[in-house]
JSON list of C-alpha atoms in Angstrom, two decimals:
[
{"chain": "A", "resi": 1, "resn": "MET", "atom": "CA", "xyz": [58.90, -92.40, 121.34]},
{"chain": "A", "resi": 2, "resn": "ILE", "atom": "CA", "xyz": [60.03, -93.85, 118.01]},
{"chain": "A", "resi": 3, "resn": "GLN", "atom": "CA", "xyz": [56.49, -95.02, 117.26]},
{"chain": "A", "resi": 4, "resn": "LEU", "atom": "CA", "xyz": [55.14, -91.53, 117.94]},
{"chain": "A", "resi": 5, "resn": "ILE", "atom": "CA", "xyz": [57.71, -89.89, 115.65]},
{"chain": "A", "resi": 6, "resn": "ALA", "atom": "CA", "xyz": [57.00, -92.47, 112.92]},
{"chain": "A", "resi": 7, "resn": "PHE", "atom": "CA", "xyz": [53.24, -91.89, 113.25]},
{"chain": "A", "resi": 8, "resn": "TYR", "atom": "CA", "xyz": [53.52, -88.12, 112.84]},
{"chain": "A", "resi": 9, "resn": "LEU", "atom": "CA", "xyz": [55.97, -88.58, 109.96]},
{"chain": "A", "resi": 10, "resn": "PHE", "atom": "CA", "xyz": [53.76, -91.01, 108.04]},
{"chain": "A", "resi": 11, "resn": "ALA", "atom": "CA", "xyz": [50.60, -89.01, 108.80]},
{"chain": "A", "resi": 12, "resn": "SER", "atom": "CA", "xyz": [52.20, -85.77, 107.58]},
{"chain": "A", "resi": 13, "resn": "VAL", "atom": "CA", "xyz": [53.41, -87.44, 104.39]},
{"chain": "A", "resi": 14, "resn": "VAL", "atom": "CA", "xyz": [49.93, -88.91, 103.75]},
{"chain": "A", "resi": 15, "resn": "ILE", "atom": "CA", "xyz": [48.26, -85.52, 104.16]},
{"chain": "A", "resi": 16, "resn": "ALA", "atom": "CA", "xyz": [50.87, -83.69, 102.05]},
{"chain": "A", "resi": 17, "resn": "ALA", "atom": "CA", "xyz": [50.83, -86.35, 99.30]},
{"chain": "A", "resi": 18, "resn": "GLY", "atom": "CA", "xyz": [47.02, -86.33, 99.22]},
{"chain": "A", "resi": 19, "resn": "ALA", "atom": "CA", "xyz": [47.02, -82.57, 98.81]},
{"chain": "A", "resi": 20, "resn": "MET", "atom": "CA", "xyz": [49.57, -82.81, 96.00]},
{"chain": "A", "resi": 21, "resn": "VAL", "atom": "CA", "xyz": [47.41, -85.42, 94.25]},
{"chain": "A", "resi": 22, "resn": "ILE", "atom": "CA", "xyz": [44.65, -82.82, 94.07]},
{"chain": "A", "resi": 23, "resn": "PHE", "atom": "CA", "xyz": [46.70, -79.73, 93.27]},
{"chain": "A", "resi": 24, "resn": "SER", "atom": "CA", "xyz": [49.21, -81.21, 90.80]},
{"chain": "A", "resi": 25, "resn": "ARG", "atom": "CA", "xyz": [48.62, -79.96, 87.25]},
{"chain": "A", "resi": 26, "resn": "ASN", "atom": "CA", "xyz": [50.29, -82.94, 85.64]},
{"chain": "A", "resi": 27, "resn": "PRO", "atom": "CA", "xyz": [48.29, -86.20, 85.89]},
{"chain": "A", "resi": 28, "resn": "VAL", "atom": "CA", "xyz": [51.50, -88.25, 85.97]},
{"chain": "A", "resi": 29, "resn": "HIS", "atom": "CA", "xyz": [52.70, -86.29, 88.99]},
{"chain": "A", "resi": 30, "resn": "SER", "atom": "CA", "xyz": [49.32, -86.82, 90.64]},
{"chain": "A", "resi": 31, "resn": "VAL", "atom": "CA", "xyz": [49.62, -90.60, 90.26]},
{"chain": "A", "resi": 32, "resn": "LEU", "atom": "CA", "xyz": [53.17, -90.53, 91.65]},
{"chain": "A", "resi": 33, "resn": "TRP", "atom": "CA", "xyz": [52.00, -88.57, 94.69]},
{"chain": "A", "resi": 34, "resn": "LEU", "atom": "CA", "xyz": [49.17, -91.09, 95.06]},
{"chain": "A", "resi": 35, "resn": "ILE", "atom": "CA", "xyz": [51.74, -93.89, 95.23]},
{"chain": "A", "resi": 36, "resn": "VAL", "atom": "CA", "xyz": [53.62, -91.98, 97.94]},
{"chain": "A", "resi": 37, "resn": "SER", "atom": "CA", "xyz": [50.42, -91.61, 99.96]},
{"chain": "A", "resi": 38, "resn": "PHE", "atom": "CA", "xyz": [49.70, -95.34, 99.63]},
{"chain": "A", "resi": 39, "resn": "PHE", "atom": "CA", "xyz": [53.17, -96.23, 100.92]},
{"chain": "A", "resi": 40, "resn": "SER", "atom": "CA", "xyz": [52.78, -93.84, 103.85]},
{"chain": "A", "resi": 41, "resn": "ALA", "atom": "CA", "xyz": [49.34, -95.27, 104.67]},
{"chain": "A", "resi": 42, "resn": "ALA", "atom": "CA", "xyz": [50.91, -98.74, 104.62]},
{"chain": "A", "resi": 43, "resn": "GLY", "atom": "CA", "xyz": [53.45, -97.49, 107.16]},
{"chain": "A", "resi": 44, "resn": "LEU", "atom": "CA", "xyz": [50.61, -96.31, 109.39]},
{"chain": "A", "resi": 45, "resn": "MET", "atom": "CA", "xyz": [48.96, -99.71, 109.14]},
{"chain": "A", "resi": 46, "resn": "VAL", "atom": "CA", "xyz": [52.21, -101.38, 110.21]},
{"chain": "A", "resi": 47, "resn": "LEU", "atom": "CA", "xyz": [52.40, -99.08, 113.24]},
{"chain": "A", "resi": 48, "resn": "VAL", "atom": "CA", "xyz": [48.95, -100.15, 114.45]},
{"chain": "A", "resi": 49, "resn": "GLY", "atom": "CA", "xyz": [49.77, -103.84, 113.91]},
{"chain": "A", "resi": 50, "resn": "ALA", "atom": "CA", "xyz": [47.68, -104.38, 110.78]},
{"chain": "A", "resi": 51, "resn": "GLU", "atom": "CA", "xyz": [50.44, -105.72, 108.58]},
{"chain": "A", "resi": 52, "resn": "PHE", "atom": "CA", "xyz": [47.97, -107.58, 106.38]},
{"chain": "A", "resi": 53, "resn": "ILE", "atom": "CA", "xyz": [46.24, -104.33, 105.38]},
{"chain": "A", "resi": 54, "resn": "ALA", "atom": "CA", "xyz": [49.66, -102.74, 104.83]},
{"chain": "A", "resi": 55, "resn": "MET", "atom": "CA", "xyz": [50.58, -105.59, 102.51]},
{"chain": "A", "resi": 56, "resn": "LEU", "atom": "CA", "xyz": [47.30, -105.16, 100.62]},
{"chain": "A", "resi": 57, "resn": "LEU", "atom": "CA", "xyz": [47.97, -101.43, 100.21]},
{"chain": "A", "resi": 58, "resn": "VAL", "atom": "CA", "xyz": [51.40, -102.06, 98.72]},
{"chain": "A", "resi": 59, "resn": "ILE", "atom": "CA", "xyz": [50.54, -105.07, 96.55]},
{"chain": "A", "resi": 60, "resn": "VAL", "atom": "CA", "xyz": [47.02, -104.22, 95.38]},
{"chain": "A", "resi": 61, "resn": "TYR", "atom": "CA", "xyz": [46.87, -100.43, 95.35]},
{"chain": "A", "resi": 62, "resn": "VAL", "atom": "CA", "xyz": [50.48, -99.55, 94.56]},
{"chain": "A", "resi": 63, "resn": "GLY", "atom": "CA", "xyz": [51.39, -102.62, 92.54]},
{"chain": "A", "resi": 64, "resn": "ALA", "atom": "CA", "xyz": [48.21, -102.80, 90.50]},
{"chain": "A", "resi": 65, "resn": "VAL", "atom": "CA", "xyz": [45.85, -99.84, 90.67]},
{"chain": "A", "resi": 66, "resn": "ALA", "atom": "CA", "xyz": [48.31, -96.94, 90.90]},
{"chain": "A", "resi": 67, "resn": "VAL", "atom": "CA", "xyz": [50.73, -98.44, 88.35]},
{"chain": "A", "resi": 68, "resn": "LEU", "atom": "CA", "xyz": [47.78, -99.07, 86.01]},
{"chain": "A", "resi": 69, "resn": "PHE", "atom": "CA", "xyz": [46.71, -95.44, 86.37]},
{"chain": "A", "resi": 70, "resn": "LEU", "atom": "CA", "xyz": [50.27, -94.35, 85.67]},
{"chain": "A", "resi": 71, "resn": "PHE", "atom": "CA", "xyz": [50.59, -96.43, 82.49]},
{"chain": "A", "resi": 72, "resn": "VAL", "atom": "CA", "xyz": [47.17, -95.33, 81.24]},
{"chain": "A", "resi": 73, "resn": "VAL", "atom": "CA", "xyz": [47.93, -91.66, 81.84]},
{"chain": "A", "resi": 74, "resn": "MET", "atom": "CA", "xyz": [51.35, -91.94, 80.19]},
{"chain": "A", "resi": 75, "resn": "MET", "atom": "CA", "xyz": [50.05, -93.81, 77.13]},
{"chain": "A", "resi": 76, "resn": "LEU", "atom": "CA", "xyz": [47.05, -91.57, 76.50]},
{"chain": "A", "resi": 77, "resn": "ASP", "atom": "CA", "xyz": [47.46, -88.34, 74.60]},
{"chain": "A", "resi": 78, "resn": "VAL", "atom": "CA", "xyz": [46.13, -86.07, 77.33]},
{"chain": "A", "resi": 79, "resn": "ASP", "atom": "CA", "xyz": [45.10, -82.58, 76.26]},
{"chain": "A", "resi": 80, "resn": "PHE", "atom": "CA", "xyz": [45.83, -80.44, 79.32]},
{"chain": "A", "resi": 81, "resn": "ALA", "atom": "CA", "xyz": [43.99, -77.42, 77.91]},
{"chain": "A", "resi": 82, "resn": "GLU", "atom": "CA", "xyz": [40.85, -79.53, 77.55]},
{"chain": "A", "resi": 83, "resn": "LEU", "atom": "CA", "xyz": [41.30, -80.84, 81.07]},
{"chain": "A", "resi": 84, "resn": "ARG", "atom": "CA", "xyz": [41.50, -77.31, 82.46]},
{"chain": "A", "resi": 85, "resn": "ALA", "atom": "CA", "xyz": [38.40, -76.33, 80.48]},
{"chain": "A", "resi": 86, "resn": "GLY", "atom": "CA", "xyz": [36.52, -79.31, 81.88]},
{"chain": "A", "resi": 87, "resn": "PHE", "atom": "CA", "xyz": [37.69, -78.43, 85.39]},
{"chain": "A", "resi": 88, "resn": "ALA", "atom": "CA", "xyz": [36.31, -74.91, 85.09]},
{"chain": "A", "resi": 89, "resn": "LYS", "atom": "CA", "xyz": [33.06, -76.25, 83.65]},
{"chain": "A", "resi": 90, "resn": "ASN", "atom": "CA", "xyz": [32.51, -78.76, 86.46]},
{"chain": "A", "resi": 91, "resn": "LEU", "atom": "CA", "xyz": [33.70, -76.48, 89.25]},
{"chain": "A", "resi": 92, "resn": "PRO", "atom": "CA", "xyz": [30.18, -75.75, 90.67]},
{"chain": "A", "resi": 93, "resn": "LEU", "atom": "CA", "xyz": [29.38, -79.45, 90.85]},
{"chain": "A", "resi": 94, "resn": "GLY", "atom": "CA", "xyz": [32.72, -80.13, 92.53]},
{"chain": "A", "resi": 95, "resn": "LEU", "atom": "CA", "xyz": [32.10, -77.40, 95.10]},
{"chain": "A", "resi": 96, "resn": "LEU", "atom": "CA", "xyz": [28.65, -78.83, 95.82]},
{"chain": "A", "resi": 97, "resn": "LEU", "atom": "CA", "xyz": [30.10, -82.30, 96.38]},
{"chain": "A", "resi": 98, "resn": "ALA", "atom": "CA", "xyz": [32.82, -80.83, 98.61]},
{"chain": "A", "resi": 99, "resn": "ILE", "atom": "CA", "xyz": [30.21, -79.05, 100.74]},
{"chain": "A", "resi": 100, "resn": "ILE", "atom": "CA", "xyz": [28.23, -82.29, 101.07]},
{"chain": "A", "resi": 101, "resn": "LEU", "atom": "CA", "xyz": [31.35, -84.21, 102.14]},
{"chain": "A", "resi": 102, "resn": "VAL", "atom": "CA", "xyz": [32.24, -81.53, 104.72]},
{"chain": "A", "resi": 103, "resn": "CYS", "atom": "CA", "xyz": [28.72, -81.67, 106.14]},
{"chain": "A", "resi": 104, "resn": "GLU", "atom": "CA", "xyz": [28.96, -85.47, 106.38]},
{"chain": "A", "resi": 105, "resn": "LEU", "atom": "CA", "xyz": [32.30, -85.20, 108.18]},
{"chain": "A", "resi": 106, "resn": "ILE", "atom": "CA", "xyz": [30.90, -82.68, 110.65]},
{"chain": "A", "resi": 107, "resn": "LEU", "atom": "CA", "xyz": [27.86, -84.89, 111.24]},
{"chain": "A", "resi": 108, "resn": "GLY", "atom": "CA", "xyz": [30.04, -87.96, 111.71]},
{"chain": "A", "resi": 109, "resn": "ILE", "atom": "CA", "xyz": [32.35, -86.21, 114.18]},
{"chain": "A", "resi": 110, "resn": "GLY", "atom": "CA", "xyz": [29.34, -84.93, 116.11]},
{"chain": "A", "resi": 111, "resn": "ALA", "atom": "CA", "xyz": [27.80, -88.41, 116.24]},
{"chain": "A", "resi": 112, "resn": "TYR", "atom": "CA", "xyz": [31.12, -89.87, 117.40]},
{"chain": "A", "resi": 113, "resn": "ARG", "atom": "CA", "xyz": [31.44, -87.34, 120.22]},
{"chain": "A", "resi": 114, "resn": "ALA", "atom": "CA", "xyz": [27.84, -87.96, 121.25]},
{"chain": "A", "resi": 115, "resn": "GLY", "atom": "CA", "xyz": [28.71, -91.53, 122.17]},
{"chain": "A", "resi": 116, "resn": "ALA", "atom": "CA", "xyz": [29.88, -94.76, 120.66]},
{"chain": "A", "resi": 117, "resn": "VAL", "atom": "CA", "xyz": [27.44, -97.19, 119.09]},
{"chain": "A", "resi": 118, "resn": "GLU", "atom": "CA", "xyz": [26.64, -100.16, 121.30]},
{"chain": "A", "resi": 119, "resn": "LEU", "atom": "CA", "xyz": [27.70, -103.23, 119.43]},
{"chain": "A", "resi": 120, "resn": "GLY", "atom": "CA", "xyz": [26.72, -106.80, 120.16]},
{"chain": "A", "resi": 121, "resn": "VAL", "atom": "CA", "xyz": [28.96, -109.07, 122.18]},
{"chain": "A", "resi": 122, "resn": "PRO", "atom": "CA", "xyz": [30.64, -111.72, 119.98]},
{"chain": "A", "resi": 123, "resn": "VAL", "atom": "CA", "xyz": [29.51, -115.25, 120.69]},
{"chain": "A", "resi": 124, "resn": "ALA", "atom": "CA", "xyz": [32.29, -117.67, 121.57]},
{"chain": "A", "resi": 125, "resn": "GLY", "atom": "CA", "xyz": [32.74, -120.29, 118.91]},
{"chain": "A", "resi": 126, "resn": "PRO", "atom": "CA", "xyz": [35.11, -121.59, 116.24]},
{"chain": "A", "resi": 127, "resn": "ALA", "atom": "CA", "xyz": [35.35, -118.13, 114.65]},
{"chain": "A", "resi": 128, "resn": "THR", "atom": "CA", "xyz": [36.64, -116.53, 117.86]},
{"chain": "A", "resi": 129, "resn": "VAL", "atom": "CA", "xyz": [40.38, -115.90, 117.79]},
{"chain": "A", "resi": 130, "resn": "SER", "atom": "CA", "xyz": [42.76, -115.14, 120.61]},
{"chain": "A", "resi": 131, "resn": "ASP", "atom": "CA", "xyz": [44.53, -111.85, 121.07]},
{"chain": "A", "resi": 132, "resn": "GLN", "atom": "CA", "xyz": [47.92, -113.56, 120.84]},
{"chain": "A", "resi": 133, "resn": "MET", "atom": "CA", "xyz": [47.34, -114.78, 117.28]},
{"chain": "A", "resi": 134, "resn": "PRO", "atom": "CA", "xyz": [48.73, -112.56, 114.46]},
{"chain": "A", "resi": 135, "resn": "ASN", "atom": "CA", "xyz": [46.04, -110.89, 112.38]},
{"chain": "A", "resi": 136, "resn": "ILE", "atom": "CA", "xyz": [47.23, -112.52, 109.14]},
{"chain": "A", "resi": 137, "resn": "GLN", "atom": "CA", "xyz": [46.90, -115.96, 110.70]},
{"chain": "A", "resi": 138, "resn": "ALA", "atom": "CA", "xyz": [43.51, -115.04, 112.14]},
{"chain": "A", "resi": 139, "resn": "ILE", "atom": "CA", "xyz": [42.21, -113.73, 108.80]},
{"chain": "A", "resi": 140, "resn": "GLY", "atom": "CA", "xyz": [43.49, -116.82, 106.99]},
{"chain": "A", "resi": 141, "resn": "GLY", "atom": "CA", "xyz": [41.90, -119.09, 109.57]},
{"chain": "A", "resi": 142, "resn": "LEU", "atom": "CA", "xyz": [38.53, -117.38, 109.17]},
{"chain": "A", "resi": 143, "resn": "LEU", "atom": "CA", "xyz": [38.68, -117.26, 105.37]},
{"chain": "A", "resi": 144, "resn": "TYR", "atom": "CA", "xyz": [39.57, -120.93, 104.94]},
{"chain": "A", "resi": 145, "resn": "THR", "atom": "CA", "xyz": [37.31, -122.35, 107.66]},
{"chain": "A", "resi": 146, "resn": "LYS", "atom": "CA", "xyz": [34.10, -120.45, 108.38]},
{"chain": "A", "resi": 147, "resn": "TYR", "atom": "CA", "xyz": [33.97, -118.31, 105.22]},
{"chain": "A", "resi": 148, "resn": "ILE", "atom": "CA", "xyz": [35.53, -120.79, 102.77]},
{"chain": "A", "resi": 149, "resn": "PHE", "atom": "CA", "xyz": [32.42, -121.04, 100.55]},
{"chain": "A", "resi": 150, "resn": "LEU", "atom": "CA", "xyz": [31.95, -117.28, 100.46]},
{"chain": "A", "resi": 151, "resn": "PHE", "atom": "CA", "xyz": [35.64, -116.87, 99.63]},
{"chain": "A", "resi": 152, "resn": "GLU", "atom": "CA", "xyz": [35.43, -119.36, 96.77]},
{"chain": "A", "resi": 153, "resn": "THR", "atom": "CA", "xyz": [32.21, -117.76, 95.54]},
{"chain": "A", "resi": 154, "resn": "ALA", "atom": "CA", "xyz": [33.90, -114.35, 95.46]},
{"chain": "A", "resi": 155, "resn": "GLY", "atom": "CA", "xyz": [36.78, -115.83, 93.47]},
{"chain": "A", "resi": 156, "resn": "LEU", "atom": "CA", "xyz": [34.33, -117.43, 91.02]},
{"chain": "A", "resi": 157, "resn": "ILE", "atom": "CA", "xyz": [32.48, -114.12, 90.57]},
{"chain": "A", "resi": 158, "resn": "LEU", "atom": "CA", "xyz": [35.77, -112.33, 89.88]},
{"chain": "A", "resi": 159, "resn": "LEU", "atom": "CA", "xyz": [36.72, -115.02, 87.35]},
{"chain": "A", "resi": 160, "resn": "VAL", "atom": "CA", "xyz": [33.38, -114.69, 85.54]},
{"chain": "A", "resi": 161, "resn": "SER", "atom": "CA", "xyz": [33.65, -110.88, 85.50]},
{"chain": "A", "resi": 162, "resn": "MET", "atom": "CA", "xyz": [37.19, -111.10, 84.09]},
{"chain": "A", "resi": 163, "resn": "ILE", "atom": "CA", "xyz": [36.09, -113.48, 81.33]},
{"chain": "A", "resi": 164, "resn": "GLY", "atom": "CA", "xyz": [33.09, -111.26, 80.59]},
{"chain": "A", "resi": 165, "resn": "ALA", "atom": "CA", "xyz": [35.30, -108.18, 80.30]},
{"chain": "A", "resi": 166, "resn": "ILE", "atom": "CA", "xyz": [37.60, -110.02, 77.89]},
{"chain": "A", "resi": 167, "resn": "VAL", "atom": "CA", "xyz": [34.66, -111.22, 75.76]},
{"chain": "A", "resi": 168, "resn": "LEU", "atom": "CA", "xyz": [33.07, -107.77, 75.65]},
{"chain": "A", "resi": 169, "resn": "THR", "atom": "CA", "xyz": [36.27, -105.96, 74.70]},
{"chain": "A", "resi": 170, "resn": "HIS", "atom": "CA", "xyz": [37.51, -108.55, 72.20]},
{"chain": "A", "resi": 171, "resn": "ARG", "atom": "CA", "xyz": [36.12, -107.42, 68.88]},
{"chain": "A", "resi": 172, "resn": "PRO", "atom": "CA", "xyz": [37.22, -108.81, 65.52]},
{"chain": "A", "resi": 173, "resn": "SER", "atom": "CA", "xyz": [39.29, -106.31, 63.62]},
{"chain": "A", "resi": 174, "resn": "THR", "atom": "CA", "xyz": [37.76, -105.02, 60.42]},
{"chain": "A", "resi": 175, "resn": "GLY", "atom": "CA", "xyz": [39.75, -104.32, 57.30]},
{"chain": "A", "resi": 176, "resn": "THR", "atom": "CA", "xyz": [42.65, -106.61, 58.21]},
{"chain": "A", "resi": 177, "resn": "ARG", "atom": "CA", "xyz": [43.34, -110.20, 57.28]},
{"chain": "A", "resi": 178, "resn": "GLY", "atom": "CA", "xyz": [42.85, -112.77, 60.00]},
{"chain": "A", "resi": 179, "resn": "GLN", "atom": "CA", "xyz": [45.59, -115.11, 61.10]},
{"chain": "A", "resi": 180, "resn": "ASN", "atom": "CA", "xyz": [45.32, -118.69, 59.83]},
{"chain": "A", "resi": 181, "resn": "VAL", "atom": "CA", "xyz": [47.50, -120.76, 62.14]},
{"chain": "A", "resi": 182, "resn": "GLY", "atom": "CA", "xyz": [46.99, -124.03, 60.25]},
{"chain": "A", "resi": 183, "resn": "ARG", "atom": "CA", "xyz": [48.02, -122.46, 56.95]},
{"chain": "A", "resi": 184, "resn": "GLN", "atom": "CA", "xyz": [51.13, -121.03, 58.54]},
{"chain": "A", "resi": 185, "resn": "VAL", "atom": "CA", "xyz": [52.10, -124.41, 60.00]},
{"chain": "A", "resi": 186, "resn": "ARG", "atom": "CA", "xyz": [51.59, -126.22, 56.66]},
{"chain": "A", "resi": 187, "resn": "ARG", "atom": "CA", "xyz": [53.64, -123.66, 54.75]},
{"chain": "A", "resi": 188, "resn": "ARG", "atom": "CA", "xyz": [56.72, -125.11, 53.01]},
{"chain": "A", "resi": 189, "resn": "PRO", "atom": "CA", "xyz": [60.02, -123.31, 52.40]},
{"chain": "A", "resi": 190, "resn": "GLN", "atom": "CA", "xyz": [59.52, -123.41, 48.63]},
{"chain": "A", "resi": 191, "resn": "ASP", "atom": "CA", "xyz": [56.19, -121.66, 49.07]},
{"chain": "A", "resi": 192, "resn": "ALA", "atom": "CA", "xyz": [57.80, -118.76, 50.90]},
{"chain": "A", "resi": 193, "resn": "VAL", "atom": "CA", "xyz": [60.96, -118.19, 48.83]},
{"chain": "A", "resi": 194, "resn": "ARG", "atom": "CA", "xyz": [61.27, -118.14, 45.04]},
{"chain": "A", "resi": 195, "resn": "ASN", "atom": "CA", "xyz": [64.60, -117.65, 43.33]},
{"chain": "A", "resi": 196, "resn": "THR", "atom": "CA", "xyz": [64.52, -115.55, 40.16]},
{"chain": "A", "resi": 197, "resn": "GLN", "atom": "CA", "xyz": [67.19, -114.25, 37.80]},
{"chain": "A", "resi": 198, "resn": "PRO", "atom": "CA", "xyz": [65.76, -111.18, 36.11]},
{"chain": "A", "resi": 199, "resn": "GLY", "atom": "CA", "xyz": [67.66, -109.60, 33.30]},
{"chain": "A", "resi": 200, "resn": "VAL", "atom": "CA", "xyz": [69.11, -106.15, 33.33]},
{"chain": "A", "resi": 201, "resn": "GLY", "atom": "CA", "xyz": [66.32, -103.58, 33.23]},
{"chain": "A", "resi": 202, "resn": "GLU", "atom": "CA", "xyz": [63.62, -106.15, 33.75]},
{"chain": "A", "resi": 203, "resn": "GLY", "atom": "CA", "xyz": [61.33, -106.15, 36.68]},
{"chain": "A", "resi": 204, "resn": "VAL", "atom": "CA", "xyz": [60.26, -108.98, 38.95]},
{"chain": "A", "resi": 205, "resn": "GLU", "atom": "CA", "xyz": [56.76, -110.45, 38.58]},
{"chain": "A", "resi": 206, "resn": "LEU", "atom": "CA", "xyz": [54.90, -110.70, 41.87]}
]
């Protein structure tokens, strides 16, 4: 009974928060409602026993993506009048995409009711896990045994993409003096401070 109440509570919050993400006029409020929907979706994942996916939702989506969106939206000087003008301009395209998505949902529901897809039977082997094993332990066992090379390759690709993004966005500033670390280290106190005793009404030579 408690699980049923929790399911309807989390599901209602996810639907309401998703609607508020769309209909909120303030982008900051939209991101905050998006965070609420992520937390509620994580609660749904916990209810079905997928605690690993729930942890990913909280750590990756809430802790990284949603917070990044929030900081970007808060730091940018957003012109709300321009946003509304762009919304009215792109309204036909948005309606067309919405109609396409609705048609895909109707087609998917019809295909699901027509009958489930016959999937292959898994072959028993080292990748087969028991039903008694927690899903986090099962995922970790698969990642670090059978799929270890693919996992390391994915990490290497992400590292290369991160370095590439840093190289592409790092541009030398023009019009400003560069920092010379060696010159700063070799600088002596007498080079930085010079005591003068100017007379009354006399200026200081720079």
